[in-house]
Amino acid sequence: MQLTNLTRANEIGANSYLIEWDGINFVLDAGLHPRLDGPEALPDASLLPPGGVDAFLISHAHLDHIGSLPVLMRGQPDAHVLMTEPTGLLADPLLHNAATVMHRRAEEGKDARVRLFGHGEVSQSVKRWRSCPLERERPLGDLRFQFFASGHILGGAGVLIEGGGSSLFYTGDVNFRDQTLSRKAAFPRDRVDALIVETTRGATPATPGFSRKAELARLAERIRAVFARKGAVLMPAFALGKTQEAISSIHAMIRRGEIPECPIYIGGLSWRLTALHDGLADEYPRDLPKLRMIEHIGPRLLTGREFGAHRPQPGAIYLLSSGMMIDRTLSNLLAQRLLAEERHAIFFIGYCDPSSPAGRLRVAHAEGARVELDARLGPQPIRCEIDHFDLTAHAFREDILEYILSVDPRHAVLVHGDPPALEWFRATLAERRPGMRITIPEPGVRVEL
Ligand SMILES: [Zn+2]
C-alpha cells in the first residue's frame, strides 16, 4: 500500500492523495487551493496513472477537498466518484459557482489560464458521482470501504478502507465536538493500521477553560454593543458550513434575548446551500432538526448585483463569503466600506490563512498598521472594531491527539496543516508513542504505508 501526496506543498491547499493498493488505485479528495489561481491551484495530476484511477473518494464538499475533481477526472474514464449524499448535493452548486467565478476572472484579467473547468465539465463529472450511506460497507475492487461522519460540515465523512488483512482510515476534516448544527464525529477507534489525519490546528493550543458556549456569549455581547452604537457587523464566512452554523447560532441568540431581532444578509450561493441544509434536516443527524433556516429565520438575500447600491444597515449582520475575504468577493468589498467607521465591526469566526486578505487584516489590526484589502485602493486605516471568535469547524489539536493515541495506528500520516502544525503533531506523537511510525508525506514522493 503506497501513498503519494498530490498536493504541491505541505500546507492547507489542494488536498489530494493517491493510494495504490494491490493493483487498485484510488484518490482521497480532489481539492483546489483556496488562494491560488490557474494551474498552480491544482493538485499534481501528472502523478496519477493515466486512465488507471479506479475511484475518487471525497470526504466533504469544501472546495479545498473537491474543487479540482472535474480536472482530475480527465483521462480517467473508469473512475467512480464516491461520497455521501449531502456532499454530492452541496458540491454540485459549489463547483458550478467555482466555474462561474473562474470564467469571470478569466474575462476580467484576460488570463484564460485561471479558467480550469467549465459548467459542461462539472455536469459531466456529476453524472459519475455515487452516493454512499454512512457506516455501510461497500466494495472497492477487492477492497471494502465505508464512510463515518466527521462532525465538520453536513455530509462530511472520513473513510475506512480495508482489505487483505490491513486497513487505512482517512479523516478528511474533522471536529470531535458538537457545533450548533453539526454533531461531533463518529469515527472508528479500532482496526486502523494506517491513519491519514488532518492537522489544521496543530500550531494552536486550546485556550484553558475554552468553551464554545462562552465564545458565543462573548460574540452576542459584542454584537449588542455594535448595534447600540448603530453599527453593522460583517462576519466573513464560507458559504458552506460556517454560514449555516452562524445563522443558527445568531437565531439562538435572538431567541434567548441576547441580541435584538436583526436582519441577516447572505449571498446567493449561501442561500442555495442553506436551503439544501433545510431540505436534508430530516435525513441526516444534526442538532436543531426542526429548524428550517430559510423559513424560520428569514435571512435576506444580497446578490453581487444589488451590492453596488447597498448601504451598510445599522443593526444588521452580514454573513458574507468568502471566509478569507478573497479579492472581489462580497466580504472583501463590504470590509472596505466598514473599515473607515468606528461604529462598525468585522468579526472573524473561522480559520483564515495568514496571507489571505482576512489574515492580513487580523495581523495589521494587531500591529496597529494599515491594511491593503484591494490593490486598487492601496493601504487603508482600520477604524472599525475587529475581533476573532473561535467557532472553528476543525478539531482542537488536543482532541486529534487523543484520537490518534486511542486508535494507536501502526503508521500516522500527517496532512492538511501548515509546517508548524505538522511539526507539533510529529514531535508530540514521537514523544508520546515512540514506536509509532510518523510521516509527513512530501509532495510527489511515494510513501510505503
Ligand atoms: Zn473543510
Short mmCIF file of C-alpha atoms and ligand atoms in Angstrom, two decimals:
data_model
loop_
_atom_site.label_atom_id
_atom_site.label_comp_id
_atom_site.label_asym_id
_atom_site.label_seq_id
_atom_site.Cartn_x
_atom_site.Cartn_y
_atom_site.Cartn_z
CA MET A 1 0.00 0.00 0.00
CA GLN A 2 1.54 3.31 -1.09
CA LEU A 3 0.53 6.95 -0.72
CA THR A 4 1.57 9.84 -2.94
CA ASN A 5 0.76 13.35 -1.75
CA LEU A 6 -0.54 15.16 -4.86
CA THR A 7 -0.74 18.49 -3.00
CA ARG A 8 2.01 20.81 -4.24
CA ALA A 9 3.24 21.88 -0.79
CA ASN A 10 2.93 20.81 2.86
CA GLU A 11 0.13 23.23 3.69
CA ILE A 12 -3.66 23.55 3.71
CA GLY A 13 -4.06 23.75 -0.03
CA ALA A 14 -5.32 21.49 -2.79
CA ASN A 15 -5.73 18.34 -0.68
CA SER A 16 -5.42 15.16 -2.70
CA TYR A 17 -3.71 11.82 -2.06
CA LEU A 18 -3.20 8.86 -4.40
CA ILE A 19 -3.33 5.40 -2.81
CA GLU A 20 -2.01 2.37 -4.71
CA TRP A 21 -3.14 -0.83 -3.01
CA ASP A 22 -2.78 -4.31 -4.57
CA GLY A 23 -3.48 -3.10 -8.10
CA ILE A 24 -6.34 -0.78 -7.06
CA ASN A 25 -5.67 2.94 -7.42
CA PHE A 26 -7.86 5.45 -5.68
CA VAL A 27 -7.64 9.14 -4.84
CA LEU A 28 -8.64 10.61 -1.49
CA ASP A 29 -10.10 14.09 -2.14
CA ALA A 30 -9.53 16.34 -5.14
CA GLY A 31 -9.04 19.82 -3.73
CA LEU A 32 -8.45 23.25 -5.19
CA HIS A 33 -6.11 25.72 -3.47
CA PRO A 34 -8.24 28.48 -1.90
CA ARG A 35 -5.80 31.32 -2.55
CA LEU A 36 -4.11 30.45 -5.86
CA ASP A 37 -5.38 30.87 -9.40
CA GLY A 38 -4.82 28.79 -12.51
CA PRO A 39 -2.90 25.51 -12.75
CA GLU A 40 -0.92 26.26 -9.56
CA ALA A 41 -4.16 25.81 -7.60
CA LEU A 42 -4.49 22.18 -8.74
CA PRO A 43 -3.03 19.01 -7.25
CA ASP A 44 -0.30 17.48 -9.41
CA ALA A 45 -2.41 15.34 -11.78
CA SER A 46 0.72 14.24 -13.67
CA LEU A 47 1.35 11.81 -10.79
CA LEU A 48 -1.91 9.92 -11.49
CA PRO A 49 -1.64 6.73 -13.56
CA PRO A 50 -3.18 7.70 -16.95
CA GLY A 51 -6.57 6.00 -17.20
CA GLY A 52 -5.67 3.96 -14.13
CA VAL A 53 -7.68 5.56 -11.33
CA ASP A 54 -10.46 3.25 -10.12
CA ALA A 55 -12.16 5.68 -7.72
CA PHE A 56 -12.16 9.12 -6.15
CA LEU A 57 -13.32 9.11 -2.53
CA ILE A 58 -14.42 12.57 -1.40
CA SER A 59 -14.54 13.49 2.31
CA HIS A 60 -16.68 16.64 2.06
CA ALA A 61 -17.84 19.43 -0.22
CA HIS A 62 -15.43 22.24 0.73
CA LEU A 63 -13.55 23.31 -2.39
CA ASP A 64 -10.13 22.57 -0.90
CA HIS A 65 -11.29 18.92 -0.95
CA ILE A 66 -13.40 18.69 -4.12
CA GLY A 67 -12.67 21.78 -6.24
CA SER A 68 -10.34 20.07 -8.74
CA LEU A 69 -12.45 16.95 -9.26
CA PRO A 70 -13.59 17.85 -12.82
CA VAL A 71 -9.93 18.33 -13.80
CA LEU A 72 -8.55 15.20 -12.12
CA MET A 73 -11.30 13.10 -13.73
CA ARG A 74 -9.98 13.99 -17.20
CA GLY A 75 -8.43 10.92 -18.75
CA GLN A 76 -9.87 8.64 -16.04
CA PRO A 77 -12.85 7.08 -17.84
CA ASP A 78 -13.21 4.17 -15.40
CA ALA A 79 -13.15 6.15 -12.17
CA HIS A 80 -16.20 6.15 -9.90
CA VAL A 81 -16.67 9.07 -7.53
CA LEU A 82 -17.83 8.05 -4.07
CA MET A 83 -19.18 10.39 -1.38
CA THR A 84 -22.13 10.82 0.96
CA GLU A 85 -25.42 12.07 -0.48
CA PRO A 86 -25.27 15.54 1.17
CA THR A 87 -21.70 16.01 -0.10
CA GLY A 88 -22.90 15.41 -3.66
CA LEU A 89 -25.91 17.73 -3.30
CA LEU A 90 -23.78 20.53 -1.84
CA ALA A 91 -20.78 20.07 -4.16
CA ASP A 92 -22.83 20.38 -7.35
CA PRO A 93 -23.77 24.09 -6.93
CA LEU A 94 -20.37 24.84 -5.38
CA LEU A 95 -18.48 23.53 -8.42
CA HIS A 96 -20.81 25.36 -10.80
CA ASN A 97 -20.24 28.53 -8.78
CA ALA A 98 -16.46 27.96 -8.98
CA ALA A 99 -16.78 27.61 -12.77
CA THR A 100 -18.70 30.91 -12.93
CA VAL A 101 -16.12 32.72 -10.78
CA MET A 102 -13.19 31.38 -12.84
CA HIS A 103 -14.93 32.37 -16.07
CA ARG A 104 -15.49 35.92 -14.77
CA ARG A 105 -11.88 36.21 -13.59
CA ALA A 106 -10.59 34.98 -16.93
CA GLU A 107 -12.67 37.62 -18.72
CA GLU A 108 -11.66 40.44 -16.38
CA GLY A 109 -7.99 39.55 -16.16
CA LYS A 110 -7.72 38.37 -19.77
CA ASP A 111 -5.77 35.38 -18.48
CA ALA A 112 -7.52 32.28 -19.78
CA ARG A 113 -5.36 30.01 -17.60
CA VAL A 114 -7.43 30.81 -14.49
CA ARG A 115 -10.38 29.02 -16.12
CA LEU A 116 -9.67 25.45 -15.07
CA PHE A 117 -13.04 23.95 -15.99
CA GLY A 118 -16.47 24.99 -17.24
CA HIS A 119 -20.09 24.15 -16.47
CA GLY A 120 -20.21 21.34 -19.05
CA GLU A 121 -17.33 19.52 -17.41
CA VAL A 122 -18.94 19.90 -13.96
CA SER A 123 -22.20 18.40 -15.28
CA GLN A 124 -20.29 15.52 -16.88
CA SER A 125 -18.48 14.89 -13.61
CA VAL A 126 -21.69 14.94 -11.53
CA LYS A 127 -23.14 12.12 -13.67
CA ARG A 128 -20.42 9.81 -12.37
CA TRP A 129 -20.92 10.57 -8.67
CA ARG A 130 -22.34 7.80 -6.46
CA SER A 131 -23.94 8.42 -3.04
CA CYS A 132 -22.82 6.17 -0.21
CA PRO A 133 -24.65 5.95 3.11
CA LEU A 134 -22.72 6.37 6.35
CA GLU A 135 -21.39 3.29 8.11
CA ARG A 136 -22.30 0.85 5.39
CA GLU A 137 -19.59 -1.31 3.87
CA ARG A 138 -19.24 -1.23 0.08
CA PRO A 139 -16.82 -2.94 -2.33
CA LEU A 140 -13.91 -1.12 -3.94
CA GLY A 141 -12.43 -3.71 -6.29
CA ASP A 142 -11.20 -6.44 -3.95
CA LEU A 143 -11.18 -3.95 -1.07
CA ARG A 144 -14.05 -2.64 1.07
CA PHE A 145 -14.77 0.93 2.19
CA GLN A 146 -17.21 2.80 4.40
CA PHE A 147 -17.81 6.41 5.41
CA PHE A 148 -18.04 7.68 9.01
CA ALA A 149 -19.49 11.11 9.96
CA SER A 150 -16.69 13.63 10.58
CA GLY A 151 -18.62 16.33 12.51
CA HIS A 152 -17.04 19.03 10.29
CA ILE A 153 -19.92 20.06 7.99
CA LEU A 154 -23.12 18.48 6.65
CA GLY A 155 -22.19 15.33 4.73
CA GLY A 156 -18.57 15.39 5.90
CA ALA A 157 -17.09 11.94 6.41
CA GLY A 158 -13.85 10.10 6.99
CA VAL A 159 -13.36 6.89 5.02
CA LEU A 160 -12.15 3.47 6.16
CA ILE A 161 -10.68 1.15 3.50
CA GLU A 162 -9.95 -2.46 4.37
CA GLY A 163 -8.61 -5.48 2.53
CA GLY A 164 -6.04 -8.27 2.69
CA GLY A 165 -5.87 -8.06 6.47
CA SER A 166 -4.97 -4.36 6.68
CA SER A 167 -6.82 -1.08 6.91
CA LEU A 168 -6.46 2.62 6.20
CA PHE A 169 -8.54 5.47 7.64
CA TYR A 170 -8.57 8.97 6.16
CA THR A 171 -10.13 11.59 8.45
CA GLY A 172 -10.71 14.42 5.96
CA ASP A 173 -11.53 17.50 8.07
CA VAL A 174 -12.85 16.51 11.49
CA ASN A 175 -14.47 18.00 14.56
CA PHE A 176 -14.72 15.98 17.77
CA ARG A 177 -17.10 18.46 19.43
CA ASP A 178 -20.69 19.45 18.69
CA GLN A 179 -21.31 22.71 16.85
CA THR A 180 -24.71 24.44 16.75
CA LEU A 181 -25.96 22.19 13.93
CA SER A 182 -23.27 19.57 13.28
CA ARG A 183 -22.79 16.77 15.76
CA LYS A 184 -19.32 15.59 16.67
CA ALA A 185 -17.50 12.93 14.64
CA ALA A 186 -18.40 9.27 14.96
CA PHE A 187 -15.08 7.77 13.88
CA PRO A 188 -13.84 4.19 14.27
CA ARG A 189 -11.30 3.75 17.05
CA ASP A 190 -10.05 0.24 16.36
CA ARG A 191 -8.80 -1.77 13.38
CA VAL A 192 -6.87 1.11 11.79
CA ASP A 193 -3.33 0.24 10.65
CA ALA A 194 -2.55 3.43 8.76
CA LEU A 195 -4.22 6.69 9.77
CA ILE A 196 -4.12 9.72 7.47
CA VAL A 197 -5.10 12.63 9.68
CA GLU A 198 -5.70 16.38 9.29
CA THR A 199 -3.63 18.76 11.45
CA THR A 200 -5.16 22.20 10.73
CA ARG A 201 -4.96 23.49 14.32
CA GLY A 202 -1.67 21.84 15.24
CA ALA A 203 0.05 25.16 15.92
CA THR A 204 -2.75 26.49 18.15
CA PRO A 205 -3.09 25.25 21.74
CA ALA A 206 -6.62 25.21 23.12
CA THR A 207 -7.25 28.20 25.40
CA PRO A 208 -7.53 26.96 29.01
CA GLY A 209 -11.18 26.86 30.06
CA PHE A 210 -12.36 27.44 26.50
CA SER A 211 -15.96 26.63 25.70
CA ARG A 212 -17.89 27.21 22.52
CA LYS A 213 -20.85 28.36 24.60
CA ALA A 214 -18.81 31.06 26.33
CA GLU A 215 -17.37 32.16 22.96
CA LEU A 216 -20.90 32.51 21.54
CA ALA A 217 -21.92 34.54 24.61
CA ARG A 218 -18.94 36.85 24.05
CA LEU A 219 -19.93 37.23 20.39
CA ALA A 220 -23.53 38.09 21.40
CA GLU A 221 -22.23 40.71 23.82
CA ARG A 222 -20.07 42.34 21.10
CA ILE A 223 -22.91 42.30 18.54
CA ARG A 224 -25.15 44.03 21.09
CA ALA A 225 -22.52 46.73 21.61
CA VAL A 226 -22.18 47.34 17.84
CA PHE A 227 -25.93 47.58 17.42
CA ALA A 228 -26.15 50.02 20.36
CA ARG A 229 -23.79 52.41 18.52
CA LYS A 230 -25.75 51.97 15.28
CA GLY A 231 -23.10 49.96 13.51
CA ALA A 232 -23.24 46.97 11.17
CA VAL A 233 -21.49 43.65 11.75
CA LEU A 234 -19.65 41.78 8.99
CA MET A 235 -18.84 38.14 9.64
CA PRO A 236 -16.85 36.76 6.70
CA ALA A 237 -17.96 33.14 6.39
CA PHE A 238 -17.53 30.26 3.97
CA ALA A 239 -20.80 29.77 2.10
CA LEU A 240 -20.86 26.12 3.12
CA GLY A 241 -20.88 25.08 6.75
CA LYS A 242 -19.79 28.23 8.53
CA THR A 243 -22.72 30.29 7.20
CA GLN A 244 -25.34 27.76 8.33
CA GLU A 245 -23.68 27.32 11.75
CA ALA A 246 -23.60 31.12 12.16
CA ILE A 247 -27.23 31.67 11.06
CA SER A 248 -28.48 29.08 13.52
CA SER A 249 -26.24 30.45 16.31
CA ILE A 250 -27.50 34.03 15.74
CA HIS A 251 -31.07 32.73 15.73
CA ALA A 252 -30.44 31.10 19.11
CA MET A 253 -29.01 34.40 20.46
CA ILE A 254 -32.14 36.24 19.35
CA ARG A 255 -34.41 33.61 20.91
CA ARG A 256 -32.52 33.82 24.19
CA GLY A 257 -32.90 37.61 24.13
CA GLU A 258 -29.13 38.16 23.99
CA ILE A 259 -29.35 40.32 20.87
CA PRO A 260 -32.36 42.09 19.31
CA GLU A 261 -34.14 40.83 16.19
CA CYS A 262 -31.99 41.87 13.26
CA PRO A 263 -31.68 41.41 9.52
CA ILE A 264 -29.13 38.78 8.46
CA TYR A 265 -27.82 39.27 4.92
CA ILE A 266 -26.35 36.34 2.99
CA GLY A 267 -25.19 35.90 -0.63
CA GLY A 268 -26.80 33.83 -3.38
CA LEU A 269 -24.60 30.75 -3.06
CA SER A 270 -25.01 30.74 0.75
CA TRP A 271 -28.77 30.96 0.23
CA ARG A 272 -28.82 27.89 -2.02
CA LEU A 273 -26.62 25.89 0.34
CA THR A 274 -28.74 26.93 3.35
CA ALA A 275 -31.88 25.75 1.53
CA LEU A 276 -30.16 22.40 0.91
CA HIS A 277 -29.40 22.11 4.63
CA ASP A 278 -33.08 22.71 5.35
CA GLY A 279 -34.10 20.06 2.83
CA LEU A 280 -31.80 17.45 4.39
CA ALA A 281 -32.64 18.25 8.03
CA ASP A 282 -34.86 15.20 8.47
CA GLU A 283 -32.46 12.74 6.87
CA TYR A 284 -29.10 13.44 8.47
CA PRO A 285 -28.44 13.59 12.20
CA ARG A 286 -27.84 17.10 13.47
CA ASP A 287 -28.92 19.31 16.32
CA LEU A 288 -31.98 21.58 15.93
CA PRO A 289 -33.58 19.09 13.48
CA LYS A 290 -36.83 21.07 13.36
CA LEU A 291 -35.16 24.33 12.39
CA ARG A 292 -35.71 25.41 8.79
CA MET A 293 -33.32 28.32 8.44
CA ILE A 294 -34.84 30.00 5.37
CA GLU A 295 -38.41 29.76 6.66
CA HIS A 296 -37.92 30.32 10.40
CA ILE A 297 -35.07 32.84 10.39
CA GLY A 298 -35.73 34.58 7.08
CA PRO A 299 -32.24 35.69 6.04
CA ARG A 300 -32.14 38.41 3.38
CA LEU A 301 -30.56 37.79 0.03
CA LEU A 302 -27.81 40.21 -1.04
CA THR A 303 -26.61 39.48 -4.55
CA GLY A 304 -23.49 40.84 -6.21
CA ARG A 305 -25.71 42.93 -8.49
CA GLU A 306 -27.55 44.59 -5.57
CA PHE A 307 -24.39 45.09 -3.58
CA GLY A 308 -23.18 48.14 -5.53
CA ALA A 309 -26.13 50.29 -4.42
CA HIS A 310 -26.46 48.75 -0.95
CA ARG A 311 -25.52 50.89 2.07
CA PRO A 312 -24.49 49.05 5.26
CA GLN A 313 -27.55 48.94 7.52
CA PRO A 314 -27.19 49.88 11.20
CA GLY A 315 -28.14 46.91 13.36
CA ALA A 316 -27.68 44.32 10.61
CA ILE A 317 -25.44 41.27 10.36
CA TYR A 318 -23.73 40.47 7.07
CA LEU A 319 -22.74 36.82 6.81
CA LEU A 320 -20.91 37.07 3.53
CA SER A 321 -18.43 34.85 1.75
CA SER A 322 -15.65 34.37 1.20
CA GLY A 323 -14.50 33.45 4.68
CA MET A 324 -10.94 34.57 3.92
CA MET A 325 -12.16 37.76 2.18
CA ILE A 326 -10.53 36.82 -1.13
CA ASP A 327 -10.32 39.84 -3.50
CA ARG A 328 -13.53 40.93 -5.17
CA THR A 329 -15.79 38.73 -3.02
CA LEU A 330 -18.65 40.43 -1.16
CA SER A 331 -16.98 40.07 2.24
CA ASN A 332 -13.88 41.84 0.92
CA LEU A 333 -15.91 44.62 -0.72
CA LEU A 334 -18.06 45.24 2.36
CA ALA A 335 -14.99 45.23 4.64
CA GLN A 336 -13.55 48.07 2.53
CA ARG A 337 -16.66 50.14 3.35
CA LEU A 338 -16.85 49.23 7.06
CA LEU A 339 -13.15 49.75 7.88
CA ALA A 340 -13.41 53.53 7.80
CA GLU A 341 -16.04 53.91 10.57
CA GLU A 342 -15.64 53.17 14.25
CA ARG A 343 -19.28 52.17 14.78
CA HIS A 344 -18.97 49.11 12.52
CA ALA A 345 -17.34 45.76 13.28
CA ILE A 346 -15.73 42.88 11.44
CA PHE A 347 -15.89 39.65 13.42
CA PHE A 348 -13.98 36.59 12.21
CA ILE A 349 -15.49 33.25 13.14
CA GLY A 350 -13.28 30.73 11.38
CA TYR A 351 -9.90 29.82 10.03
CA CYS A 352 -8.07 32.46 7.95
CA ASP A 353 -4.89 31.71 6.07
CA PRO A 354 -2.42 34.34 7.38
CA SER A 355 -1.61 35.50 3.85
CA SER A 356 -5.27 35.88 2.80
CA PRO A 357 -6.87 39.36 2.99
CA ALA A 358 -8.71 38.27 6.19
CA GLY A 359 -5.45 37.03 7.72
CA ARG A 360 -3.66 40.25 6.69
CA LEU A 361 -6.43 42.34 8.27
CA ARG A 362 -6.09 40.49 11.57
CA VAL A 363 -2.32 40.92 11.58
CA ALA A 364 -2.47 44.60 10.59
CA HIS A 365 -5.07 45.26 13.31
CA ALA A 366 -2.91 43.58 15.96
CA GLU A 367 0.08 45.68 14.85
CA GLY A 368 -1.86 48.95 14.60
CA ALA A 369 -0.95 49.15 10.90
CA ARG A 370 -2.94 49.90 7.75
CA VAL A 371 -4.22 47.08 5.59
CA GLU A 372 -4.45 46.61 1.85
CA LEU A 373 -7.63 44.67 1.03
CA ASP A 374 -7.60 45.67 -2.61
CA ALA A 375 -4.51 46.59 -4.62
CA ARG A 376 -6.52 49.27 -6.47
CA LEU A 377 -7.25 51.14 -3.22
CA GLY A 378 -3.89 50.78 -1.51
CA PRO A 379 -3.49 50.56 2.30
CA GLN A 380 -6.48 51.72 4.36
CA PRO A 381 -6.56 52.71 8.05
CA ILE A 382 -8.51 50.32 10.31
CA ARG A 383 -11.03 52.28 12.38
CA CYS A 384 -13.84 49.75 12.92
CA GLU A 385 -13.84 47.08 15.63
CA ILE A 386 -12.04 43.84 14.70
CA ASP A 387 -12.29 40.67 16.71
CA HIS A 388 -11.97 36.92 16.32
CA PHE A 389 -14.24 34.29 17.85
CA ASP A 390 -13.15 30.70 17.93
CA LEU A 391 -16.13 28.90 16.39
CA THR A 392 -13.97 26.61 14.33
CA ALA A 393 -15.32 23.57 12.49
CA HIS A 394 -11.92 21.90 12.91
CA ALA A 395 -10.95 19.76 15.88
CA PHE A 396 -8.70 21.15 18.59
CA ARG A 397 -5.23 19.68 18.35
CA GLU A 398 -5.67 18.10 21.79
CA ASP A 399 -8.80 16.25 20.56
CA ILE A 400 -7.00 14.97 17.45
CA LEU A 401 -4.02 13.89 19.54
CA GLU A 402 -6.35 12.00 21.88
CA TYR A 403 -7.96 10.33 18.85
CA ILE A 404 -4.64 9.26 17.33
CA LEU A 405 -3.47 7.88 20.68
CA SER A 406 -6.70 5.94 21.23
CA VAL A 407 -6.62 4.48 17.69
CA ASP A 408 -2.92 3.73 18.12
CA PRO A 409 -2.23 3.06 14.43
CA ARG A 410 0.96 1.43 13.25
CA HIS A 411 1.55 4.43 10.97
CA ALA A 412 0.26 8.01 11.36
CA VAL A 413 0.40 10.14 8.21
CA LEU A 414 0.06 13.87 8.94
CA VAL A 415 -1.60 16.06 6.30
CA HIS A 416 -3.68 19.25 5.85
CA GLY A 417 -1.62 21.55 8.04
CA ASP A 418 0.92 24.32 7.71
CA PRO A 419 4.50 23.31 8.63
CA PRO A 420 4.34 24.40 12.35
CA ALA A 421 1.08 22.45 12.77
CA LEU A 422 2.51 19.32 11.17
CA GLU A 423 5.67 19.62 13.25
CA TRP A 424 3.78 19.93 16.56
CA PHE A 425 1.96 16.65 15.84
CA ARG A 426 5.15 14.93 14.70
CA ALA A 427 7.13 15.95 17.78
CA THR A 428 4.28 15.28 20.24
CA LEU A 429 3.47 11.85 18.82
CA ALA A 430 7.16 10.87 18.71
CA GLU A 431 7.37 11.68 22.41
CA ARG A 432 4.08 10.06 23.43
CA ARG A 433 4.34 6.94 21.21
CA PRO A 434 7.99 6.22 20.43
CA GLY A 435 7.07 3.05 18.49
CA MET A 436 4.57 4.70 16.13
CA ARG A 437 5.75 5.40 12.60
CA ILE A 438 5.01 9.04 11.77
CA THR A 439 5.20 10.51 8.29
CA ILE A 440 4.71 13.98 6.85
CA PRO A 441 4.42 12.99 3.18
CA GLU A 442 6.48 15.21 0.88
CA PRO A 443 4.63 16.34 -2.25
CA GLY A 444 5.11 13.95 -5.14
CA VAL A 445 7.07 11.34 -3.15
CA ARG A 446 5.60 7.83 -2.92
CA VAL A 447 5.46 6.60 0.70
CA GLU A 448 5.03 2.96 1.72
CA LEU A 449 2.16 2.80 4.21
ZN ZN B 1 -13.35 21.55 5.24
#
